[in-house]
Amino acid sequence: MFFTQSVYEFDPAHHAIAKIPSGTLITMQTQDCFGGQVKAGQKVNELNLSHTNPAVGPIYVISAEPGDAVRADILDIIPLGPGVTCTVPACGPLCNTCEPRTIFLENREGFVDFQGLRFFTDPMVGVIGCTPIQPVPTGWVGDHGGNMDCKHIRKGASVYCPVFLEGGLFLLGDVHAVMGDGELCGTGLEVPALVTLRLTVIKQVNLRLPVLETPDKWYVIGHGKTYPEALQLTTQVMQELLMQQYGLDAADAFLYLSLQGDVEVCQSCIPCSIDMVLRCGVPKQIGKPLIGTLHENRPR
């Protein structure tokens, strides 16, 4: 199945563009985060910033109910054409030290050349999640997910998205060909893309926040207006999962996080109106999944 229709909000009032059975393989053609508005030499403050971060969907996943999760297995991400990176007004720790600038960069056989510096691309999904009870713009992050800008949401990863409404009403968009942790100036290398994924309902896991599964780690992705607020929420939810799945008490889970947990920044382009986003990760333990059962033989 192939989908292109986009919206700018996770909104319960939006009608699903399709109803699919759990386990269905789909491909989404996403726009860049500016919806193709940026032209050569154009500054971001000249754009209609109310139309940013378009996300394809919503997709209704049959049998998804509140308390479930929709697992999105990211099977492939193919950037389409050149990408754009730019400064964003009043965004990022260095926003007052440099002039506004917009640069287009070509993605040539998996490499980008930036002012004589050459590096690999590593495509990732910025916006992903199921629709919450109250509308949230796709450019914002929340307990539902949304604009998490986590660079590990790439090919080979799975995102467990909490379900709040019947069918989940899943959305995805905002692909970056490459982005550093923090997304310091407010943009990665913003590209349109083809994203192939499988959506599967995981029953009654009652997640408070999205969970990311990579080949070697489990992450909880949380958010907050400040670093302490984001840290408190993210580590608390990871502590709860460790207690539930590993049988640890609160103190042992806290100790385990200090021994094996990693707190990493997804998005931190402060000053910014969007929350800071953190991920807290622990290594996988054989036979001890944090959600459901291990899926070692899933298609990739």
Coordinates of C-alpha atoms in Angstrom, one line a residue:
M1 CA 0.0 0.0 0.0
F2 CA 1.2 3.5 -0.9
F3 CA 0.2 6.7 0.8
T4 CA 1.0 10.4 0.2
Q5 CA -1.7 12.5 1.8
S6 CA -0.4 14.7 4.6
V7 CA -1.8 16.7 7.5
Y8 CA -0.3 19.3 9.9
E9 CA -1.8 18.1 13.2
F10 CA -2.3 14.9 15.1
D11 CA -6.1 15.6 15.4
P12 CA -8.9 13.1 16.3
A13 CA -11.2 15.0 13.9
H14 CA -9.1 13.9 10.9
H15 CA -10.6 11.1 8.9
A16 CA -8.3 8.1 8.3
I17 CA -6.9 7.9 4.7
A18 CA -6.9 4.1 5.0
K19 CA -7.9 1.2 7.3
I20 CA -5.3 -1.6 7.3
P21 CA -5.1 -4.9 9.2
S22 CA -2.4 -5.3 11.8
G23 CA 0.9 -6.5 10.3
T24 CA 0.4 -4.6 7.0
L25 CA 3.4 -3.4 5.0
I26 CA 3.0 0.1 3.7
T27 CA 5.1 2.8 1.9
M28 CA 4.7 6.5 2.7
Q29 CA 6.0 9.3 0.4
T30 CA 6.8 12.2 2.8
Q31 CA 7.5 15.9 2.0
D32 CA 10.4 17.7 3.6
C33 CA 9.6 19.6 6.8
F34 CA 8.8 22.8 4.9
G35 CA 6.4 21.1 2.5
G36 CA 8.7 22.0 -0.4
Q37 CA 8.4 25.8 0.3
V38 CA 12.1 26.6 0.4
K39 CA 13.7 27.9 -2.8
A40 CA 17.3 28.7 -3.4
G41 CA 18.4 31.8 -1.3
Q42 CA 15.2 31.9 0.6
K43 CA 15.2 32.5 4.4
V44 CA 13.0 30.5 6.7
N45 CA 11.4 33.7 8.1
E46 CA 10.0 34.3 4.6
L47 CA 8.0 31.0 4.8
N48 CA 4.5 30.1 6.1
L49 CA 5.7 28.4 9.2
S50 CA 2.2 27.3 10.1
H51 CA 2.6 24.7 7.3
T52 CA 5.7 22.8 8.5
N53 CA 6.3 19.2 9.4
P54 CA 3.6 17.6 7.2
A55 CA 3.0 14.0 8.2
V56 CA 1.4 11.3 6.0
G57 CA -1.8 9.8 7.4
P58 CA -3.7 9.2 9.6
I59 CA -3.7 5.5 9.1
Y60 CA -6.3 3.5 11.0
V61 CA -4.9 0.1 12.2
I62 CA -7.7 -2.4 12.7
S63 CA -7.9 -3.8 16.2
A64 CA -5.8 -1.0 17.8
E65 CA -7.5 0.2 21.0
P66 CA -6.6 2.6 23.8
G67 CA -3.9 0.9 26.0
D68 CA -2.4 -0.9 23.0
A69 CA 0.7 0.1 21.0
V70 CA 1.2 0.3 17.3
R71 CA 4.7 -1.0 16.5
A72 CA 6.2 0.6 13.4
D73 CA 9.0 -1.5 12.0
I74 CA 11.1 0.9 9.8
L75 CA 12.2 -1.3 6.9
D76 CA 13.6 1.3 4.6
I77 CA 14.1 5.0 4.1
I78 CA 15.0 6.4 0.7
P79 CA 15.6 10.2 0.5
L80 CA 14.3 11.8 -2.7
G81 CA 16.4 14.5 -4.3
P82 CA 18.5 17.2 -2.6
G83 CA 17.9 18.4 1.0
V84 CA 17.8 21.7 2.7
T85 CA 19.3 22.9 6.0
C86 CA 18.9 26.3 7.4
T87 CA 18.9 28.5 10.5
V88 CA 15.6 29.1 12.2
P89 CA 14.8 32.5 13.7
A90 CA 15.3 32.6 17.5
C91 CA 16.1 28.9 17.6
G92 CA 19.3 27.2 18.9
P93 CA 22.1 28.2 21.3
L94 CA 24.0 30.1 18.6
C95 CA 21.1 31.8 17.0
N96 CA 22.3 35.3 18.0
T97 CA 25.9 34.8 16.7
C98 CA 25.3 34.3 13.0
E99 CA 23.3 35.6 10.0
P100 CA 20.3 33.6 8.7
R101 CA 21.4 31.1 6.1
T102 CA 19.8 28.4 3.9
I103 CA 21.9 25.8 2.1
F104 CA 20.8 23.0 -0.3
L105 CA 22.9 19.9 -0.3
E106 CA 23.0 16.9 -2.7
N107 CA 22.9 13.4 -1.4
R108 CA 25.3 11.6 -3.7
E109 CA 25.5 7.8 -3.3
G110 CA 25.1 8.1 0.5
F111 CA 27.4 11.0 1.0
V112 CA 27.0 14.8 1.5
D113 CA 29.7 17.4 0.8
F114 CA 29.4 20.5 3.1
Q115 CA 31.8 23.3 2.5
G116 CA 34.6 20.8 1.7
L117 CA 33.6 18.5 4.5
R118 CA 32.3 15.0 3.5
F119 CA 30.2 12.7 5.6
F120 CA 27.8 9.8 5.3
T121 CA 24.0 10.3 5.2
D122 CA 22.0 8.3 7.7
P123 CA 18.3 8.8 7.0
M124 CA 15.9 9.0 10.0
V125 CA 12.3 9.8 10.8
G126 CA 11.6 13.0 12.8
V127 CA 7.8 12.8 13.3
I128 CA 6.0 9.6 14.2
G129 CA 3.2 8.5 16.5
C130 CA -0.5 7.8 17.1
T131 CA -3.0 10.6 17.5
P132 CA -3.7 11.8 21.1
I133 CA -7.1 12.7 22.5
Q134 CA -6.5 16.5 22.0
P135 CA -5.1 17.9 18.8
V136 CA -1.3 18.5 18.7
P137 CA 0.6 20.2 15.7
T138 CA 2.9 17.8 13.9
G139 CA 5.8 20.1 14.7
W140 CA 5.4 19.5 18.4
V141 CA 6.4 16.6 20.7
G142 CA 4.3 15.0 23.4
D143 CA 3.5 11.8 25.3
H144 CA 2.1 10.5 22.0
G145 CA 5.5 11.0 20.2
G146 CA 5.2 13.5 17.3
N147 CA 8.3 15.6 16.5
M148 CA 10.8 13.6 18.5
D149 CA 13.7 14.0 16.1
C150 CA 15.5 10.9 17.4
K151 CA 18.3 10.0 15.0
H152 CA 18.0 6.3 15.9
I153 CA 14.5 6.0 14.3
R154 CA 16.1 4.7 11.2
K155 CA 16.1 1.5 9.0
G156 CA 16.1 -1.5 11.3
A157 CA 14.5 0.2 14.3
S158 CA 11.0 -0.3 15.7
V159 CA 8.9 2.4 17.4
Y160 CA 6.2 1.4 19.9
C161 CA 3.6 4.2 19.7
P162 CA 1.0 4.4 22.5
V163 CA -2.6 4.2 21.3
F164 CA -5.2 6.7 22.6
L165 CA -8.0 6.3 20.1
E166 CA -9.6 3.4 18.2
G167 CA -7.5 2.6 15.2
G168 CA -4.5 4.5 16.5
L169 CA -4.6 7.1 13.7
F170 CA -0.9 6.8 12.9
L171 CA 1.2 9.6 11.3
L172 CA 4.7 9.8 10.0
G173 CA 6.8 12.5 8.4
D174 CA 9.8 14.9 8.6
V175 CA 12.6 12.7 7.3
H176 CA 16.2 13.9 7.6
A177 CA 19.0 12.5 5.4
V178 CA 21.3 13.2 8.3
M179 CA 21.0 15.0 11.7
G180 CA 23.2 15.3 14.7
D181 CA 21.9 14.7 18.2
G182 CA 20.4 18.0 19.5
E183 CA 19.5 19.3 16.0
L184 CA 21.2 22.5 17.3
C185 CA 20.1 25.0 14.7
G186 CA 16.6 23.5 14.4
T187 CA 17.0 21.6 11.2
G188 CA 18.7 18.5 9.9
L189 CA 19.2 17.8 6.2
E190 CA 15.5 18.1 5.4
V191 CA 14.4 15.8 2.6
P192 CA 11.3 14.3 1.0
A193 CA 11.5 10.5 1.2
L194 CA 10.0 7.1 0.7
V195 CA 9.5 5.3 4.0
T196 CA 8.6 1.6 4.0
L197 CA 7.3 0.2 7.3
R198 CA 5.1 -2.5 8.9
L199 CA 2.4 -1.5 11.4
T200 CA 1.5 -4.1 14.0
V201 CA -0.8 -3.9 17.0
I202 CA 0.7 -4.9 20.3
K203 CA -2.2 -5.5 22.8
Q204 CA -2.5 -3.9 26.2
V205 CA 1.0 -2.7 26.9
N206 CA -0.2 0.6 28.4
L207 CA 2.8 2.7 27.5
R208 CA 3.1 6.2 29.0
L209 CA 5.6 7.3 26.3
P210 CA 6.9 6.0 23.0
V211 CA 9.5 3.2 23.2
L212 CA 12.2 2.6 20.6
E213 CA 13.8 -0.8 19.9
T214 CA 17.1 -0.9 18.0
P215 CA 19.2 -3.9 17.2
D216 CA 21.0 -3.6 20.5
K217 CA 19.0 -1.3 22.9
W218 CA 15.7 -0.3 24.2
Y219 CA 14.9 3.4 24.6
V220 CA 12.2 5.5 26.2
I221 CA 11.7 8.8 24.5
G222 CA 10.5 11.7 26.7
H223 CA 10.3 15.4 26.7
G224 CA 10.1 18.6 28.9
K225 CA 10.5 22.3 28.9
T226 CA 13.8 22.0 30.7
Y227 CA 16.5 19.3 30.9
P228 CA 15.5 18.3 34.5
E229 CA 11.9 18.0 33.5
A230 CA 12.7 15.9 30.5
L231 CA 15.1 13.8 32.5
Q232 CA 12.7 13.1 35.3
L233 CA 9.9 11.9 33.0
T234 CA 12.1 9.8 30.7
T235 CA 14.0 8.0 33.4
Q236 CA 10.9 7.5 35.5
V237 CA 9.1 5.7 32.6
M238 CA 12.2 3.6 31.9
Q239 CA 12.4 2.7 35.7
E240 CA 8.7 1.6 35.5
L241 CA 9.4 -0.7 32.5
L242 CA 12.4 -2.2 34.2
M243 CA 10.4 -2.9 37.4
Q244 CA 7.5 -4.4 35.3
Q245 CA 9.6 -6.6 33.0
Y246 CA 12.6 -7.5 35.0
G247 CA 11.0 -7.8 38.4
L248 CA 13.3 -5.1 40.0
D249 CA 12.1 -2.9 42.8
A250 CA 12.4 0.9 42.4
A251 CA 15.8 1.2 44.0
D252 CA 17.3 -1.7 42.0
A253 CA 15.9 -0.3 38.8
F254 CA 17.5 3.1 39.7
L255 CA 20.8 1.4 40.4
Y256 CA 20.6 -0.6 37.1
L257 CA 20.0 2.6 35.2
S258 CA 23.1 4.1 36.7
L259 CA 25.2 1.1 35.8
Q260 CA 23.8 0.4 32.3
G261 CA 21.5 3.2 31.3
D262 CA 22.4 6.0 28.8
V263 CA 20.7 9.3 28.7
E264 CA 21.1 10.9 25.2
V265 CA 19.8 14.1 23.7
C266 CA 17.4 13.9 20.7
Q267 CA 16.4 17.5 20.3
S268 CA 17.8 20.5 22.2
C269 CA 17.7 23.6 20.0
I270 CA 17.0 25.9 23.0
P271 CA 15.9 28.7 22.9
C272 CA 12.9 27.1 21.1
S273 CA 9.2 26.8 21.7
I274 CA 9.3 23.1 21.3
D275 CA 10.2 20.9 24.3
M276 CA 13.6 19.3 24.7
V277 CA 13.6 15.6 23.8
L278 CA 15.7 13.0 25.6
R279 CA 16.0 9.2 25.2
C280 CA 17.0 6.9 28.0
G281 CA 18.4 3.5 26.8
V282 CA 19.4 0.2 28.2
P283 CA 21.1 -2.7 26.4
K284 CA 19.0 -5.7 25.3
Q285 CA 19.2 -8.7 27.5
I286 CA 18.6 -12.1 25.8
G287 CA 15.2 -13.4 26.5
K288 CA 14.2 -10.3 28.5
P289 CA 12.3 -7.9 26.2
L290 CA 11.0 -4.6 27.7
I291 CA 7.8 -4.9 25.6
G292 CA 6.0 -8.1 24.7
T293 CA 8.1 -10.9 23.2
L294 CA 11.3 -10.7 21.3
H295 CA 10.8 -10.6 17.5
E296 CA 14.2 -11.8 16.3
N297 CA 12.8 -13.1 13.0
R298 CA 10.8 -10.1 11.9
P299 CA 11.3 -9.0 8.3
R300 CA 13.8 -6.1 8.0

